[in-house]
Amino acid sequence: MLRAEPGIAWARGVQGAGSGQQELSARATWGQGDAGPTEQTVLLNSGTRMPLLGMGTFRLQGAELVSQCVEAALAHGYRSFDTATVYHNERAMGQALGALLPLHGLERSDIFLTTKLGPQDQGKAKAEAACLRSLEQLACSYLDLYLIHWPGTQGKHQEDKGNRERRWESWQILEQMHHAGHLRAIGVSNYTLQHLQELLAHCRVPPAVLQVEFHPELPQRELWDFCRHHGIHLQAYASLGCGQLLGRAEVERVAERRGRTPAQVLLRWALHQGVGVIPKSASPTRLAENAQLWGWDLSPEDMAELAGMDCSRHYCWDPSGVT
């Protein structure tokens, strides 16, 4: 197995992930009193603690914009950052974190960093090199969480029977790199219930996280229940329905009752259920608003009203057709 080169100075404070899989269920650990925005964490089944709130970076392009967003996020207490190979911003993220963490009195070990294996890199021939490339571009010697981004393979039909074999080969590479200490936790993104069942039937290391589209119009109850039963933490992306849910009457009514923004209501809806969120914004003001999620909650009546929005609508990618 290839060895990752050590990261630059900001990556100090690394501790090995170890090869032992701890028997820990994913569960939220809530702070007491008026806790900071990212002091709320979940203990993953790998023994790794992850903030429930993170900053998403989808479509954040260019070193200057990435640096501005990371600076604003750090200033408002974000300590978790989510990127991916297909976002084409890993190098910019590594440079921004390397420059900005010391200015905030922080080290690599003070943040939680996630990236993902791109669909073009599925399979044993490409997965390891892709992971090591992400480590190099992010300028660090380990990742807190590494996900398989999509159950299919770029350039192959969704119904291609080779999808199953290639994603299994990728998972075996992730297990190896987890045991070697390069990946503290491993997981998947956009997997369906069938994909998860298939993985759990054969894996040595169970996925710590499933990242999926999750919002009141797509609450994915069966999938969420399955994850809770098997100690897999569910993390939401597209919590705002790509912006389409901000103007929904139900969301606006709850926001008015709570004295909050529609975005805060939608993010709190997920957190209320113990589901992590990774909102993305290029606006420092919205980054600050999105961090104001603690010290208040939604009532049972609020949750019931939002539950009425369920219509199984995807605003992003639907993986149900992937063999």
Coordinates of C-alpha atoms in Angstrom, one line a residue:
M1 CA 0.0 0.0 0.0
L2 CA 1.2 3.5 -0.8
R3 CA 2.1 5.8 2.0
A4 CA 0.8 9.4 2.2
E5 CA 3.4 12.1 2.6
P6 CA 3.3 14.1 5.8
G7 CA 1.3 17.3 5.7
I8 CA 2.7 20.8 6.0
A9 CA 3.0 22.5 9.4
W10 CA -0.7 23.1 10.0
A11 CA -1.2 19.3 10.0
R12 CA 0.6 18.8 13.3
G13 CA -1.2 17.1 16.2
V14 CA -2.1 14.0 14.2
Q15 CA -3.1 10.9 16.2
G16 CA -3.4 7.5 14.5
A17 CA -6.9 6.2 13.9
G18 CA -5.9 2.7 15.0
S19 CA -7.2 -0.5 13.6
G20 CA -9.6 -1.5 16.3
Q21 CA -13.2 -0.9 15.5
Q22 CA -14.9 0.4 18.6
E23 CA -18.4 -0.8 19.4
L24 CA -19.9 2.6 19.7
S25 CA -23.3 3.7 18.5
A26 CA -23.6 7.1 16.7
R27 CA -25.2 9.4 19.3
A28 CA -25.4 13.1 19.8
T29 CA -23.6 14.6 22.8
W30 CA -25.2 17.9 23.7
G31 CA -23.3 20.7 25.6
Q32 CA -24.8 22.4 28.7
G33 CA -25.8 26.0 28.8
D34 CA -25.3 28.4 26.0
A35 CA -22.8 26.3 24.0
G36 CA -20.9 27.6 21.0
P37 CA -22.3 26.8 17.5
T38 CA -20.1 23.8 16.8
E39 CA -19.5 22.5 20.3
Q40 CA -22.4 20.1 19.6
T41 CA -21.0 16.9 18.3
V42 CA -21.9 13.3 17.4
L43 CA -19.7 10.3 18.5
L44 CA -19.3 8.2 15.4
N45 CA -19.0 4.4 15.5
S46 CA -15.3 4.8 14.7
G47 CA -14.8 6.6 18.0
T48 CA -14.3 9.9 16.1
R49 CA -16.2 12.9 17.3
M50 CA -17.7 15.1 14.6
P51 CA -19.5 18.5 14.8
L52 CA -23.1 18.3 13.9
L53 CA -22.7 21.6 12.0
G54 CA -20.2 22.0 9.2
M55 CA -19.5 24.3 6.3
G56 CA -20.3 22.9 2.9
T57 CA -18.2 23.9 0.0
F58 CA -20.1 22.7 -3.1
R59 CA -19.6 25.3 -6.0
L60 CA -17.2 27.4 -4.0
Q61 CA -14.5 28.0 -6.6
G62 CA -11.3 30.0 -6.6
A63 CA -8.7 30.5 -3.9
E64 CA -9.8 34.0 -3.0
L65 CA -13.5 33.0 -2.5
V66 CA -12.6 29.8 -0.6
S67 CA -10.3 31.8 1.7
Q68 CA -13.0 34.4 2.4
C69 CA -15.5 31.7 3.2
V70 CA -13.2 29.7 5.4
E71 CA -12.1 32.9 7.3
A72 CA -15.8 33.8 7.9
A73 CA -16.6 30.3 9.0
L74 CA -13.7 30.1 11.5
A75 CA -14.6 33.4 12.9
H76 CA -18.2 32.3 13.6
G77 CA -17.1 29.0 15.2
Y78 CA -17.3 26.5 12.4
R79 CA -14.9 23.6 13.1
S80 CA -16.0 21.2 10.4
F81 CA -15.5 21.5 6.6
D82 CA -16.9 19.4 3.9
T83 CA -15.4 19.2 0.4
A84 CA -15.0 16.6 -2.4
T85 CA -12.8 15.7 -5.4
V86 CA -15.6 16.7 -7.8
Y87 CA -15.8 20.2 -6.2
H88 CA -12.4 21.0 -7.6
N89 CA -11.5 23.1 -4.5
E90 CA -9.5 20.7 -2.3
R91 CA -6.2 22.5 -3.0
A92 CA -7.8 25.9 -2.3
M93 CA -9.2 24.5 1.0
G94 CA -5.9 23.2 2.0
Q95 CA -4.2 26.5 1.3
A96 CA -6.9 28.5 3.1
L97 CA -6.9 26.3 6.2
G98 CA -3.1 26.2 6.3
A99 CA -2.9 30.0 6.3
L100 CA -5.9 30.8 8.5
L101 CA -5.9 28.2 11.3
P102 CA -2.8 29.7 13.0
L103 CA -4.4 33.2 12.8
H104 CA -7.3 31.8 14.9
G105 CA -5.0 30.0 17.3
L106 CA -6.0 26.6 15.9
E107 CA -4.2 23.5 14.7
R108 CA -5.2 20.7 12.3
S109 CA -6.5 18.6 15.2
D110 CA -9.0 21.4 16.1
I111 CA -11.0 20.9 13.0
F112 CA -12.9 18.1 11.3
L113 CA -12.2 17.7 7.6
T114 CA -14.2 15.6 5.1
T115 CA -13.7 14.9 1.5
K116 CA -15.0 12.3 -1.0
L117 CA -14.0 9.8 -3.6
G118 CA -15.2 10.9 -7.0
P119 CA -17.3 8.7 -9.2
Q120 CA -14.6 8.7 -11.7
D121 CA -12.2 7.0 -9.2
Q122 CA -14.3 4.0 -8.3
G123 CA -12.6 0.6 -8.1
K124 CA -9.3 -0.8 -6.8
A125 CA -7.3 0.6 -9.7
K126 CA -8.0 4.2 -8.9
A127 CA -9.4 4.6 -5.4
E128 CA -6.2 4.6 -3.4
A129 CA -4.4 7.0 -5.7
A130 CA -7.4 9.3 -5.6
C131 CA -7.5 9.3 -1.8
L132 CA -3.7 10.0 -1.6
R133 CA -4.2 12.8 -4.1
S134 CA -6.8 14.4 -1.9
L135 CA -4.5 14.2 1.1
E136 CA -1.8 15.9 -0.9
Q137 CA -4.1 18.7 -2.2
L138 CA -5.5 19.3 1.3
A139 CA -1.9 19.3 2.6
C140 CA -2.6 17.0 5.5
S141 CA -1.5 13.5 6.6
Y142 CA -5.0 12.2 7.6
L143 CA -8.6 12.9 7.0
D144 CA -11.3 12.9 9.7
L145 CA -13.9 11.5 7.3
Y146 CA -13.6 10.1 3.7
L147 CA -16.8 9.2 1.8
I148 CA -17.6 7.3 -1.4
H149 CA -19.5 10.1 -3.1
W150 CA -21.8 8.1 -5.4
P151 CA -22.7 4.4 -5.7
G152 CA -22.2 4.4 -9.4
T153 CA -19.2 5.0 -11.7
Q154 CA -18.7 8.0 -14.0
G155 CA -19.0 7.0 -17.6
K156 CA -21.0 3.9 -16.8
H157 CA -24.7 3.4 -17.0
Q158 CA -26.7 3.4 -13.8
E159 CA -27.8 -0.1 -14.5
D160 CA -24.2 -1.4 -15.2
K161 CA -23.8 -4.5 -13.1
G162 CA -20.1 -3.6 -12.5
N163 CA -21.2 -0.7 -10.2
R164 CA -21.6 -3.1 -7.3
E165 CA -18.2 -4.6 -7.7
R166 CA -16.4 -1.3 -8.2
R167 CA -17.9 0.4 -5.1
W168 CA -17.1 -2.7 -3.1
E169 CA -13.5 -2.5 -4.3
S170 CA -13.4 1.1 -3.3
W171 CA -14.7 0.3 0.1
Q172 CA -12.0 -2.2 0.7
I173 CA -9.4 0.4 -0.2
L174 CA -11.0 2.8 2.4
E175 CA -10.9 0.1 5.0
Q176 CA -7.2 -0.4 4.4
M177 CA -6.5 3.3 4.6
H178 CA -8.5 3.6 7.7
H179 CA -6.5 0.8 9.4
A180 CA -3.3 2.6 8.3
G181 CA -4.4 5.7 10.1
H182 CA -4.9 7.9 7.0
L183 CA -8.7 8.0 7.4
R184 CA -10.1 8.3 10.9
A185 CA -13.6 7.5 9.8
I186 CA -15.1 6.2 6.5
G187 CA -18.5 6.4 5.1
V188 CA -20.7 6.8 2.0
S189 CA -22.8 9.4 0.3
N190 CA -26.0 9.0 -1.8
Y191 CA -26.4 5.4 -0.9
T192 CA -29.9 3.9 -0.9
L193 CA -31.2 1.4 1.7
Q194 CA -30.3 -1.4 -0.8
H195 CA -26.7 -0.1 -1.2
L196 CA -26.3 0.1 2.5
Q197 CA -27.6 -3.4 3.2
E198 CA -25.3 -4.7 0.5
L199 CA -22.3 -3.0 2.1
L200 CA -23.1 -4.0 5.7
A201 CA -23.4 -7.7 4.6
H202 CA -19.7 -7.8 3.6
C203 CA -17.7 -5.0 5.2
R204 CA -15.1 -5.4 8.0
V205 CA -15.5 -1.7 9.0
P206 CA -19.1 -0.4 8.9
P207 CA -19.7 3.1 7.5
A208 CA -19.6 5.8 10.1
V209 CA -21.6 8.3 8.1
L210 CA -24.2 8.3 5.4
Q211 CA -24.5 11.7 3.7
V212 CA -27.7 12.2 1.7
E213 CA -30.2 14.8 0.5
F214 CA -32.5 15.3 3.5
H215 CA -35.1 18.0 4.2
P216 CA -38.9 18.2 5.0
E217 CA -39.9 17.3 1.5
L218 CA -37.5 14.3 1.5
P219 CA -37.2 13.0 5.1
Q220 CA -36.2 9.5 4.0
R221 CA -37.7 7.9 7.0
E222 CA -36.9 4.3 6.2
L223 CA -33.3 5.1 5.4
W224 CA -33.0 7.2 8.6
D225 CA -34.5 4.5 10.8
F226 CA -32.1 1.9 9.2
C227 CA -29.1 4.2 10.0
R228 CA -30.2 4.7 13.6
H229 CA -30.6 1.0 14.1
H230 CA -27.1 0.2 12.7
G231 CA -25.2 3.1 14.4
I232 CA -24.6 5.0 11.2
H233 CA -24.8 8.8 11.5
L234 CA -27.0 10.5 9.0
Q235 CA -25.7 13.8 7.6
A236 CA -27.9 16.1 5.4
Y237 CA -26.9 18.0 2.3
A238 CA -29.3 20.3 0.4
S239 CA -31.1 21.1 3.7
L240 CA -32.7 24.1 2.0
G241 CA -33.9 22.1 -1.0
C242 CA -31.4 24.1 -3.2
G243 CA -33.2 27.2 -1.9
Q244 CA -36.6 26.1 -3.1
L245 CA -37.9 25.5 0.5
L246 CA -37.1 28.9 1.8
G247 CA -40.4 30.4 0.5
R248 CA -42.7 27.5 1.5
A249 CA -45.6 28.6 3.5
E250 CA -45.1 26.0 6.2
V251 CA -41.4 27.0 6.7
E252 CA -42.3 30.7 6.8
R253 CA -45.0 30.2 9.4
V254 CA -42.6 28.3 11.7
A255 CA -39.9 30.9 11.1
E256 CA -42.2 33.6 12.1
R257 CA -43.3 31.8 15.3
R258 CA -39.8 31.1 16.3
G259 CA -38.3 34.5 15.3
R260 CA -35.8 32.8 13.0
T261 CA -35.0 32.8 9.4
P262 CA -36.4 30.0 7.1
A263 CA -32.9 28.7 6.6
Q264 CA -32.4 28.4 10.4
V265 CA -35.7 26.5 10.7
L266 CA -34.7 24.0 8.0
L267 CA -31.3 23.4 9.5
R268 CA -32.7 23.1 13.0
W269 CA -35.4 20.6 11.7
A270 CA -32.5 18.2 10.9
L271 CA -30.6 18.9 14.1
H272 CA -33.7 18.3 16.1
Q273 CA -33.6 14.7 14.8
G274 CA -29.8 14.3 15.5
V275 CA -29.0 14.7 11.8
G276 CA -25.9 16.7 10.9
V277 CA -25.9 19.6 8.5
I278 CA -23.4 21.1 6.2
P279 CA -24.9 24.4 4.8
K280 CA -23.0 26.2 2.1
S281 CA -22.9 29.9 1.5
A282 CA -20.5 32.4 -0.1
S283 CA -22.0 35.1 2.1
P284 CA -20.4 35.8 5.5
T285 CA -23.7 37.1 6.8
R286 CA -25.5 33.8 5.9
L287 CA -22.6 31.8 7.3
A288 CA -23.1 33.6 10.6
E289 CA -26.9 33.1 10.5
N290 CA -26.5 29.4 9.7
A291 CA -24.3 29.0 12.8
Q292 CA -27.1 30.3 15.1
L293 CA -28.7 27.0 15.6
W294 CA -28.2 26.3 19.3
G295 CA -30.1 27.5 22.4
W296 CA -33.5 27.2 20.8
D297 CA -35.6 24.4 19.2
L298 CA -38.7 23.6 17.3
S299 CA -41.9 22.6 19.1
P300 CA -43.8 19.4 18.4
E301 CA -46.3 21.5 16.6
D302 CA -43.6 23.0 14.4
M303 CA -42.3 19.5 13.6
A304 CA -45.7 18.3 12.8
E305 CA -46.3 21.2 10.4
L306 CA -43.0 20.6 8.6
A307 CA -43.8 16.8 8.5
G308 CA -46.7 17.6 6.3
M309 CA -44.4 18.7 3.5
D310 CA -43.1 15.2 2.8
C311 CA -43.5 14.5 -0.9
S312 CA -40.3 12.5 -1.6
R313 CA -39.0 15.2 -3.9
H314 CA -35.3 15.2 -4.9
Y315 CA -33.8 18.6 -5.8
C316 CA -30.4 17.0 -6.4
W317 CA -29.4 13.5 -7.5
D318 CA -31.6 10.5 -7.1
P319 CA -29.4 7.4 -6.6
S320 CA -32.3 4.9 -6.6
G321 CA -31.6 3.8 -10.2
V322 CA -28.0 2.9 -9.6
T323 CA -27.6 -0.9 -9.6

